[in-house]
Short mmCIF file of C-alpha atoms in Angstrom, two decimals:
data_model
loop_
_atom_site.label_atom_id
_atom_site.label_comp_id
_atom_site.label_asym_id
_atom_site.label_seq_id
_atom_site.Cartn_x
_atom_site.Cartn_y
_atom_site.Cartn_z
CA MET A 1 0.00 0.00 0.00
CA ASP A 2 1.43 3.39 -0.99
CA VAL A 3 0.39 6.91 -0.10
CA LEU A 4 -1.91 7.27 -3.10
CA GLY A 5 -3.61 3.96 -2.43
CA THR A 6 -4.78 4.81 1.08
CA GLN A 7 -8.42 5.64 1.79
CA ASN A 8 -8.08 8.53 4.22
CA ILE A 9 -5.69 11.28 5.19
CA SER A 10 -4.39 9.75 8.43
CA GLU A 11 -3.50 6.48 6.72
CA ALA A 12 -1.73 8.42 3.99
CA ALA A 13 0.22 10.35 6.62
CA ILE A 14 1.28 7.16 8.45
CA VAL A 15 2.39 5.48 5.22
CA ALA A 16 4.38 8.58 4.23
CA ILE A 17 6.16 8.63 7.59
CA LEU A 18 7.07 4.92 7.65
CA HIS A 19 8.93 5.02 4.30
CA HIS A 20 8.22 1.29 3.73
CA GLY A 21 10.40 0.52 6.74
CA LEU A 22 8.04 -2.22 7.92
CA ALA A 23 6.38 -5.16 6.20
CA ILE A 24 3.14 -4.18 4.44
CA SER A 25 1.07 -7.03 5.89
CA ARG A 26 1.03 -9.07 9.05
CA PHE A 27 3.13 -12.23 8.97
CA LYS A 28 0.06 -14.24 10.01
CA HIS A 29 -3.67 -13.66 9.74
CA SER A 30 -3.41 -10.74 7.36
CA ARG A 31 -6.70 -9.34 6.13
CA LEU A 32 -5.19 -7.62 3.12
CA PRO A 33 -5.87 -8.97 -0.38
CA ALA A 34 -3.21 -11.39 -1.61
CA SER A 35 -2.08 -8.86 -4.21
CA GLU A 36 -1.14 -6.40 -1.43
CA GLN A 37 0.85 -8.93 0.59
CA ARG A 38 3.65 -9.00 -1.94
CA GLY A 39 7.13 -7.58 -1.64
CA ASP A 40 9.95 -7.78 0.86
CA ARG A 41 9.42 -8.12 4.58
CA PRO A 42 11.86 -5.66 6.17
CA THR A 43 12.53 -6.24 9.83
CA GLY A 44 11.79 -3.57 12.37
CA ALA A 45 9.38 -2.55 15.09
CA VAL A 46 7.19 0.35 16.08
CA PHE A 47 5.78 0.79 19.60
CA LEU A 48 2.19 1.89 20.24
CA THR A 49 0.17 2.77 23.33
CA ARG A 50 -3.55 3.36 23.72
CA SER A 51 -3.42 6.38 26.05
CA LYS A 52 -1.00 8.86 27.62
CA GLU A 53 -1.54 7.20 30.99
CA ALA A 54 -0.51 3.85 29.50
CA LEU A 55 2.53 5.49 27.95
CA GLN A 56 3.68 6.80 31.33
CA GLU A 57 3.69 3.22 32.62
CA ALA A 58 5.27 1.85 29.39
CA VAL A 59 2.15 -0.24 28.75
CA GLY A 60 1.63 -0.91 25.09
CA PHE A 61 2.44 -3.33 22.30
CA VAL A 62 4.92 -3.90 19.49
CA SER A 63 3.96 -3.77 15.82
CA THR A 64 6.14 -5.14 13.02
CA SER A 65 3.84 -4.39 10.06
CA GLN A 66 2.18 -1.39 8.49
CA GLU A 67 -1.14 -3.24 8.43
CA ALA A 68 -1.16 -3.65 12.22
CA ILE A 69 -0.44 0.04 12.75
CA LEU A 70 -3.25 1.12 10.43
CA ASP A 71 -5.69 -1.33 12.05
CA ASN A 72 -5.02 0.08 15.53
CA ASP A 73 -6.60 3.45 14.88
CA SER A 74 -7.56 3.85 18.56
CA CYS A 75 -3.93 4.12 19.70
CA SER A 76 -3.01 7.60 20.92
CA HIS A 77 0.81 7.45 20.72
CA TRP A 78 3.43 5.69 18.62
CA THR A 79 7.10 5.82 17.72
CA PRO A 80 7.21 7.20 14.15
CA ASN A 81 10.87 6.25 13.91
CA ILE A 82 11.55 2.54 13.56
CA PHE A 83 13.52 0.36 15.99
CA ARG A 84 15.37 -2.87 15.21
CA PHE A 85 13.16 -4.98 17.48
CA GLY A 86 10.67 -4.72 20.30
CA THR A 87 9.93 -6.96 23.24
CA TYR A 88 8.12 -7.09 26.58
CA LYS A 89 9.34 -6.95 30.15
CA ASN A 90 6.60 -9.04 31.75
CA PRO A 91 5.05 -12.46 30.97
CA ASN A 92 1.68 -10.88 30.20
CA ARG A 93 3.26 -8.94 27.34
CA HIS A 94 2.02 -5.55 28.48
CA VAL A 95 5.12 -3.58 29.47
CA ILE A 96 7.10 -2.77 26.33
CA SER A 97 10.87 -2.69 26.06
CA GLY A 98 13.35 -1.78 23.35
CA HIS A 99 12.45 1.83 22.53
CA SER A 100 15.93 3.15 23.31
CA GLU A 101 18.31 5.10 21.09
CA ASP A 102 20.84 2.28 20.80
CA ASN A 103 18.09 0.13 19.26
CA LEU A 104 17.05 2.63 16.55
CA LYS A 105 17.02 1.27 13.02
CA GLN A 106 15.88 4.19 10.87
CA ILE A 107 14.94 7.82 11.45
CA ASN A 108 11.95 8.90 9.39
CA THR A 109 10.93 12.23 10.85
CA PHE A 110 11.63 14.97 13.36
CA VAL A 111 8.77 16.13 15.59
CA VAL A 112 8.24 19.44 17.38
CA ASP A 113 5.75 19.46 20.27
CA ALA A 114 4.11 22.72 21.36
CA ASP A 115 2.07 22.57 24.57
CA PHE A 116 -0.23 25.57 25.15
CA GLY A 117 -1.82 24.23 28.31
CA ASP A 118 -5.37 25.45 28.86
CA HIS A 119 -4.97 28.28 26.33
CA LYS A 120 -4.57 26.29 23.15
CA PRO A 121 -5.45 28.39 20.08
CA SER A 122 -7.65 27.05 17.32
CA TYR A 123 -5.89 25.82 14.22
CA SER A 124 -5.30 28.45 11.55
CA VAL A 125 -2.99 29.11 8.64
CA ASP A 126 -1.15 31.69 10.77
CA LEU A 127 -0.55 29.09 13.47
CA TYR A 128 0.77 26.64 10.88
CA HIS A 129 3.16 29.29 9.57
CA LYS A 130 4.72 29.62 13.04
CA PHE A 131 6.06 26.08 12.60
CA ILE A 132 7.84 27.06 9.38
CA VAL A 133 11.61 27.38 9.82
CA THR A 134 13.55 29.85 7.67
CA LEU A 135 17.12 28.71 7.00
CA ASP A 136 20.09 31.02 7.26
CA ASP A 137 19.97 31.99 3.57
CA SER A 138 16.49 33.53 4.21
CA GLN A 139 15.26 31.97 0.96
CA THR A 140 14.80 28.31 1.89
CA GLU A 141 12.11 27.26 4.35
CA ILE A 142 11.37 24.02 6.19
CA TRP A 143 7.64 23.38 6.22
CA PRO A 144 5.95 20.78 8.44
CA THR A 145 4.77 17.81 6.41
CA ILE A 146 2.04 17.04 8.94
CA LEU A 147 0.51 19.06 11.77
CA LEU A 148 -1.47 17.20 14.44
CA GLU A 149 -3.70 18.65 17.14
CA THR A 150 -3.20 17.34 20.68
CA PRO A 151 -5.37 17.91 23.78
CA HIS A 152 -3.19 20.85 24.85
CA GLY A 153 -1.34 21.87 21.70
CA TYR A 154 0.06 20.75 18.37
CA GLN A 155 2.78 18.46 17.05
CA ALA A 156 4.55 19.18 13.77
CA TYR A 157 6.12 16.32 11.78
CA TYR A 158 9.04 17.22 9.50
CA VAL A 159 9.28 14.07 7.38
CA LEU A 160 12.51 13.21 5.55
CA ASP A 161 12.42 12.39 1.84
CA ARG A 162 14.61 9.35 2.58
CA PRO A 163 15.09 7.70 5.98
CA VAL A 164 18.39 7.88 7.83
CA PHE A 165 19.61 4.38 8.71
CA VAL A 166 21.39 3.96 12.03
CA ARG A 167 24.59 1.91 12.23
CA ARG A 168 27.04 1.38 15.06
CA HIS A 169 30.62 2.58 14.50
CA ASN A 170 33.21 1.99 17.24
CA ASP A 171 30.46 1.79 19.86
CA GLN A 172 29.08 5.11 18.64
CA PHE A 173 26.04 6.02 16.56
CA PRO A 174 27.09 8.91 14.28
CA ALA A 175 23.68 9.06 12.57
CA ILE A 176 21.90 9.59 15.88
CA THR A 177 24.33 12.31 16.91
CA ALA A 178 23.82 14.10 13.60
CA ALA A 179 20.04 13.66 13.73
CA LYS A 180 19.89 15.09 17.25
CA MET A 181 21.78 18.16 16.03
CA VAL A 182 19.17 18.68 13.30
CA SER A 183 16.25 18.04 15.65
CA GLU A 184 17.62 20.48 18.21
CA ALA A 185 18.12 23.13 15.52
CA ILE A 186 14.55 22.79 14.27
CA ARG A 187 13.10 22.95 17.79
CA THR A 188 15.20 26.00 18.65
CA ALA A 189 14.13 27.79 15.47
CA VAL A 190 10.43 27.07 16.04
CA ALA A 191 10.72 28.08 19.71
CA GLU A 192 11.73 31.57 18.61
CA GLN A 193 8.19 31.95 17.28
CA LEU A 194 6.41 29.56 19.67
CA PRO A 195 7.89 29.57 23.19
CA GLN A 196 5.43 26.78 24.01
CA VAL A 197 7.74 24.29 22.27
CA ASP A 198 9.00 21.57 24.62
CA PRO A 199 12.82 21.50 24.23
CA GLY A 200 13.25 18.52 26.52
CA ALA A 201 11.09 16.02 24.64
CA ASN A 202 12.78 12.81 23.53
CA HIS A 203 13.91 13.32 19.95
CA PHE A 204 13.08 9.74 18.93
CA GLY A 205 10.44 8.75 21.45
CA PHE A 206 6.65 8.61 21.47
CA PHE A 207 4.46 11.18 19.74
CA ARG A 208 0.80 11.49 18.86
CA LYS A 209 -0.34 9.05 16.19
CA PRO A 210 -2.21 10.54 13.22
CA ASN A 211 -5.95 9.86 13.09
CA GLU A 212 -8.89 11.33 11.23
CA GLN A 213 -9.70 13.71 14.09
CA ASN A 214 -6.28 15.20 14.83
CA VAL A 215 -4.72 15.81 11.39
CA CYS A 216 -4.89 19.57 10.73
CA PHE A 217 -2.53 19.64 7.76
CA PHE A 218 -0.83 17.07 5.54
CA GLU A 219 1.10 17.59 2.34
CA PRO A 220 3.09 14.50 1.23
CA SER A 221 5.34 16.49 -1.12
CA LEU A 222 6.74 18.61 1.73
CA THR A 223 9.61 16.28 2.67
CA HIS A 224 13.16 17.30 3.50
CA ASP A 225 16.68 16.27 2.56
CA PHE A 226 18.65 15.22 5.63
CA GLY A 227 21.98 16.28 4.15
CA GLY A 228 20.75 19.83 3.64
CA LEU A 229 19.27 19.97 7.14
CA LEU A 230 22.51 18.72 8.68
CA ALA A 231 24.59 21.29 6.79
CA TRP A 232 22.28 24.02 8.08
CA ALA A 233 22.44 22.73 11.67
CA LYS A 234 26.26 22.67 11.51
CA ARG A 235 26.33 26.25 10.27
CA LEU A 236 24.11 27.26 13.18
CA GLN A 237 26.39 25.49 15.62
CA ALA A 238 29.45 27.17 14.14
CA SER A 239 27.83 30.61 14.24
CA ALA A 240 27.06 30.10 17.93
CA GLY A 241 30.76 29.73 18.72
CA GLU A 242 32.78 31.45 21.36
CA LYS A 243 32.26 34.87 19.78
CA ASP A 244 28.55 34.61 20.53
CA ARG A 245 28.96 33.46 24.11
CA VAL A 246 29.61 35.29 27.34
CA HIS A 247 30.81 33.32 30.36
CA PHE A 248 30.51 34.38 33.98
CA ARG A 249 32.33 33.09 37.01
CA VAL A 250 29.31 32.63 39.26
CA LYS A 251 27.63 29.22 38.93
CA GLN A 252 24.10 29.07 37.62
CA ALA A 253 22.95 27.12 40.68
CA ASP A 254 24.10 30.02 42.91
CA GLN A 255 21.99 32.66 41.16
CA PRO A 256 18.87 34.25 42.68
CA TRP A 257 16.65 33.03 39.85
CA PHE A 258 17.65 29.42 40.63
CA THR A 259 16.66 29.83 44.28
CA ALA A 260 13.40 31.52 43.32
CA LEU A 261 12.40 28.76 40.87
CA THR A 262 13.38 26.13 43.43
CA ARG A 263 10.84 27.60 45.83
CA ALA A 264 8.15 28.31 43.23
CA GLN A 265 4.98 26.30 42.70
CA VAL A 266 4.80 25.44 39.01
CA SER A 267 1.61 24.30 37.29
CA ARG A 268 1.31 21.75 34.52
CA GLY A 269 1.46 24.61 32.06
CA ASP A 270 -0.76 27.62 31.49
CA GLY A 271 -0.07 28.09 27.81
CA MET A 272 3.63 28.87 28.26
CA LEU A 273 6.19 26.72 30.08
CA GLY A 274 5.34 24.35 32.90
CA ARG A 275 6.73 21.73 35.26
CA ASN A 276 8.80 19.75 32.76
CA ASN A 277 10.61 22.76 31.35
CA THR A 278 11.16 24.27 34.78
CA LEU A 279 12.72 21.10 36.17
CA LEU A 280 14.85 20.62 33.05
CA THR A 281 16.12 24.21 33.36
CA LEU A 282 16.98 23.70 37.03
CA CYS A 283 18.79 20.43 36.32
CA LEU A 284 20.71 22.03 33.47
CA ALA A 285 21.80 24.74 35.89
CA GLY A 286 23.06 21.99 38.18
CA TYR A 287 24.83 20.28 35.30
CA SER A 288 26.66 23.49 34.30
CA SER A 289 27.57 24.04 37.97
CA GLY A 290 29.39 20.72 38.28
CA TRP A 291 26.72 18.52 39.90
CA THR A 292 26.73 14.79 39.38
CA GLU A 293 23.68 13.16 37.85
CA ARG A 294 22.93 11.56 41.20
CA ASP A 295 23.02 14.97 42.90
CA ALA A 296 20.64 16.30 40.26
CA TYR A 297 18.20 13.43 40.78
CA ASP A 298 18.18 13.95 44.56
CA TYR A 299 17.49 17.64 44.01
CA ALA A 300 14.81 16.96 41.37
CA ASP A 301 13.09 14.38 43.56
CA GLN A 302 12.94 16.83 46.46
CA TRP A 303 11.72 19.68 44.21
CA ASN A 304 9.04 17.47 42.68
CA SER A 305 7.83 16.26 46.08
CA GLY A 306 7.20 19.86 47.09
CA GLN A 307 4.96 20.58 44.09
CA ARG A 308 1.19 20.54 44.42
CA GLU A 309 1.00 18.78 41.04
CA PRO A 310 4.07 16.49 41.07
CA LEU A 311 5.39 14.61 38.07
CA SER A 312 5.76 10.84 38.05
CA ASP A 313 9.13 9.49 39.20
CA ARG A 314 9.66 8.04 35.73
CA GLU A 315 9.28 11.52 34.21
CA VAL A 316 11.67 13.02 36.77
CA GLN A 317 14.30 10.43 35.88
CA ARG A 318 13.82 11.15 32.17
CA ILE A 319 14.30 14.89 32.67
CA VAL A 320 17.46 14.44 34.76
CA HIS A 321 18.91 12.03 32.22
CA SER A 322 18.15 14.50 29.42
CA ALA A 323 19.87 17.33 31.28
CA PHE A 324 23.03 15.21 31.65
CA SER A 325 22.97 13.76 28.13
CA GLY A 326 25.58 16.19 26.87
CA LYS A 327 23.19 17.88 24.43
CA TYR A 328 23.16 21.11 26.45
CA GLN A 329 25.82 23.26 28.10
CA GLY A 330 23.56 24.84 30.68
CA ALA A 331 20.24 26.54 31.31
CA ASN A 332 19.18 28.75 28.42
CA ALA A 333 18.65 32.47 29.07
CA HIS A 334 15.46 32.51 27.01
CA TYR A 335 13.80 29.86 29.17
CA ILE A 336 15.12 31.37 32.40
CA ALA A 337 13.47 34.67 31.50
CA GLU A 338 10.19 32.99 30.52
CA LEU A 339 10.03 30.81 33.64
CA THR A 340 10.96 33.52 36.12
CA ALA A 341 8.42 35.89 34.55
CA ALA A 342 5.71 33.24 34.92
CA TYR A 343 6.51 31.70 38.31
CA ALA A 344 9.04 33.94 40.11
CA PRO A 345 8.57 37.50 38.83
CA ASP A 346 10.50 39.03 41.74
CA ALA A 347 13.64 37.02 40.98
CA ALA A 348 16.72 38.90 39.80
CA LYS A 349 17.94 38.46 36.27
CA PRO A 350 20.56 35.71 35.77
CA ILE A 351 24.12 36.92 36.32
CA GLY A 352 26.04 33.69 36.84
CA ASN A 353 27.77 31.07 34.74
CA GLN A 354 25.20 31.51 32.03
CA VAL A 355 25.95 30.56 28.45
CA TRP A 356 24.30 33.30 26.48
CA ARG A 357 23.53 32.83 22.81
CA LYS A 358 22.47 35.44 20.34
CA HIS A 359 18.89 34.83 19.28
CA ALA A 360 17.31 36.08 16.09
CA LYS A 361 14.30 38.32 16.51
CA VAL A 362 10.93 36.64 16.35
CA ARG A 363 10.09 36.23 12.68
CA GLU A 364 7.08 38.34 11.77
CA ASP A 365 4.45 37.06 9.38
CA ARG A 366 5.82 38.23 6.06
CA GLN A 367 3.87 39.03 2.90
CA TYR A 368 6.46 38.91 0.14
CA SER A 369 5.67 40.96 -2.91
CA HIS A 370 6.42 37.92 -5.05
CA LEU A 371 3.76 35.94 -3.16
CA ARG A 372 1.08 38.19 -4.66
CA GLU A 373 2.75 37.86 -8.04
CA TRP A 374 2.67 34.06 -7.81
CA ALA A 375 -1.01 34.26 -6.84
CA GLU A 376 -1.74 36.39 -9.90
CA ASP A 377 0.13 33.92 -12.10
CA LEU A 378 -1.84 31.03 -10.64
CA VAL A 379 -5.23 32.69 -11.20
CA LYS A 380 -4.21 33.66 -14.73
CA TYR A 381 -3.07 30.08 -15.42
CA VAL A 382 -6.41 28.64 -14.22
CA ASN A 383 -8.32 31.06 -16.43
CA THR A 384 -6.11 30.25 -19.42
CA LYS A 385 -6.37 26.48 -19.07
CA THR A 386 -10.15 26.27 -18.61
CA GLY A 387 -12.93 26.78 -21.12
CA ARG A 388 -15.83 29.16 -20.73
CA GLU A 389 -18.13 26.41 -19.42
CA ALA A 390 -15.58 24.64 -17.19
CA ASP A 391 -16.43 24.19 -13.51
CA TYR A 392 -12.84 23.76 -12.30
CA LEU A 393 -9.30 22.86 -13.33
CA GLN A 394 -8.10 19.40 -12.26
CA ILE A 395 -4.30 19.22 -12.01
CA THR A 396 -1.59 17.53 -9.93
CA THR A 397 0.75 19.53 -7.72
CA ARG A 398 3.73 18.21 -9.65
CA GLU A 399 2.30 19.39 -12.97
CA LEU A 400 1.37 22.76 -11.49
CA ARG A 401 4.88 23.27 -10.10
CA SER A 402 6.30 22.44 -13.50
CA GLN A 403 3.97 24.79 -15.37
CA LEU A 404 4.55 27.73 -13.03
CA GLY A 405 8.22 27.03 -12.31
CA ILE A 406 7.60 27.22 -8.58
CA SER A 407 8.95 25.23 -5.62
CA SER A 408 6.69 22.92 -3.61
CA GLN A 409 7.06 25.10 -0.50
CA MET A 410 6.11 28.28 -2.32
CA LEU A 411 3.22 26.54 -4.09
CA MET A 412 1.73 25.47 -0.77
CA ARG A 413 2.04 29.03 0.48
CA VAL A 414 0.41 30.45 -2.64
CA LEU A 415 -2.47 27.96 -2.37
CA HIS A 416 -3.05 29.07 1.22
CA TYR A 417 -2.93 32.69 0.08
CA VAL A 418 -5.42 32.41 -2.79
CA ALA A 419 -7.79 30.32 -0.65
CA ASP A 420 -7.69 32.76 2.29
CA LEU A 421 -8.42 35.72 -0.01
CA SER A 422 -11.09 33.74 -1.92
CA LEU A 423 -9.22 34.30 -5.18
CA LEU A 424 -9.63 30.61 -5.93
CA LYS A 425 -11.50 27.73 -4.44
CA VAL A 426 -8.88 25.08 -3.65
CA VAL A 427 -9.86 21.48 -3.02
CA ARG A 428 -7.35 18.67 -2.50
CA LYS A 429 -8.30 15.11 -3.32
CA LEU A 430 -6.27 12.15 -2.04
CA GLY A 431 -6.10 8.86 -3.85
CA ARG A 432 -4.67 7.36 -7.00
CA ASN A 433 -6.56 9.82 -9.19
CA GLY A 434 -6.21 12.70 -6.77
CA GLY A 435 -4.69 16.13 -7.16
CA LEU A 436 -5.89 19.73 -6.99
CA SER A 437 -9.22 21.13 -8.09
CA LEU A 438 -8.98 24.88 -8.68
CA ALA A 439 -11.93 27.13 -9.46
CA THR A 440 -12.22 30.90 -9.88
CA LEU A 441 -15.15 32.87 -8.49
CA ARG A 442 -16.61 33.09 -11.99
CA MET A 443 -16.51 29.29 -12.31
CA ALA A 444 -18.10 28.92 -8.89
CA GLY A 445 -20.82 31.40 -9.87
CA ARG A 446 -21.61 29.42 -13.01
CA THR A 447 -21.89 26.28 -10.90
CA VAL A 448 -24.32 28.01 -8.54
CA GLN A 449 -26.52 29.17 -11.39
CA ARG A 450 -26.47 25.76 -13.08
CA ASN A 451 -27.39 24.06 -9.81
CA LYS A 452 -30.19 26.57 -9.30
CA ARG A 453 -31.59 25.79 -12.71
CA THR A 454 -31.32 22.06 -12.08
CA SER A 455 -32.99 22.40 -8.69
CA GLY A 456 -35.68 24.61 -10.18
CA ASP A 457 -36.46 22.10 -12.90
CA ALA A 458 -36.61 19.33 -10.31
CA TRP A 459 -38.95 21.46 -8.16
CA ARG A 460 -41.29 22.13 -11.07
CA PHE A 461 -41.30 18.45 -11.97
CA PHE A 462 -42.17 17.65 -8.36
CA LEU A 463 -45.03 20.16 -8.33
CA ASP A 464 -46.36 18.85 -11.63
CA GLY A 465 -46.37 15.35 -10.20
CA LEU A 466 -48.48 16.52 -7.27
CA GLY A 467 -50.80 18.50 -9.53
CA ILE A 468 -49.95 21.74 -7.71
CA SER A 469 -50.08 25.07 -9.51
CA ARG A 470 -46.72 26.72 -10.12
CA GLU A 471 -48.12 30.16 -9.34
CA GLY A 472 -46.45 31.70 -6.32
CA THR A 473 -43.64 29.21 -6.33
CA SER A 474 -41.07 31.26 -8.23
CA GLU A 475 -39.67 32.70 -5.01
CA LYS A 476 -39.17 29.21 -3.61
CA ILE A 477 -37.48 28.09 -6.80
CA ASP A 478 -35.04 31.02 -6.67
CA GLN A 479 -34.15 30.14 -3.08
CA LEU A 480 -33.09 26.63 -4.02
CA SER A 481 -29.35 26.14 -4.37
CA LEU A 482 -26.93 23.30 -3.85
CA TRP A 483 -24.16 25.79 -3.04
CA PRO A 484 -23.62 26.69 0.65
CA GLY A 485 -24.57 30.20 1.59
CA ASN A 486 -21.29 30.83 3.43
CA HIS A 487 -18.72 29.93 0.79
CA ALA A 488 -16.30 27.66 2.63
CA TRP A 489 -13.04 28.13 0.81
CA SER A 490 -10.90 25.17 1.77
CA GLY A 491 -7.13 25.37 1.82
CA PRO A 492 -4.84 22.64 0.50
#
């Protein structure tokens, strides 16, 4: 089963993420037609859980086929990146084991999680644009392939065009190290526009599984080249060298803000940063101040015990381990400022052994002049390629990119633009014969009038069949229309 052969958008998203890294059908008791059970049977495993509560206790199951994943639509979380194998810790086969970095087989996607707490905004094109990352050349952008809605926020999937395969080299995993650098760069860039991004989430752990209710956006052509992403992440790392850092002699753990956050009561998250990010920041301060990981756990356990809404011990251990993983040098000034403003507003600004990095200004929503020009070209192309009686233009995104000489990222932006301004009606159809249906307002108007005439004829035929006079019915006939009164212009 490929992306075009799937029946709904969530299945298409899952297939696009997996990159054929698992067998198509179950090894036994497959319900797929024999013609779809062909092909190789690659080895690998994906872990799934049915709820967040089950995930916290590592209760779930292992899937080794794409069919099994698609059949378990009720699962809330999964590992979109594929592991070499999966197993269970208990005889009842409930507690899963094997979802660790040293067991990764292939990396399919990077995921950014934004948690807004109780103030989650509704999905909009503007919100989606905040997950777009502009590279350092200011011309290339990284667009999320998929955007999912979660109970308290959104998760953006940046799917690779080809998976990265993990191999051990001298007891090291170079691919994982490189992938973490890319993932960290993407999260940092998105966090400049959305401070609700969770920087401490496991890069290759569990995320929300796509389903028909939570997919807000999906465009299978928006995939990304890992080599280009890695080159960009390396340039970012180089630009954040010693010239962009200022070191102080006082340890972070000795600063007033550290003491204030230690004493603060922190909620789960009120739309900004919450318990997880606060504890990670505190542990990073301890790490930069020379603590051992054991010291940090003792501190974190005591801090957590004093909270009115404590985290689970498993989550505390995960946060401490993340702080001492070597991915960070210390607590970040951006998060210190956000956390102290939210939970310890009287705390002094950080003055200690802080590693300061220059941050770009928050990227404003930009309306490039050439965006309007592309929109004009698109409308003109639709008018040129359709006859006077045509209802719409049916075309694939690949053909449209070729005809206009436009990149896939810019095309998606232009389609959003023309749909928002009602310049065109844009409808996307998935499936083997899918593509784009584009209609101008004039085409839509002709459709309305034609449907009115058809409805009117049907109404007259109905009245004739009942033997009812047509007098006085003209107003009713004019009111009939198959077109919605509030024109719902759908984006791609």
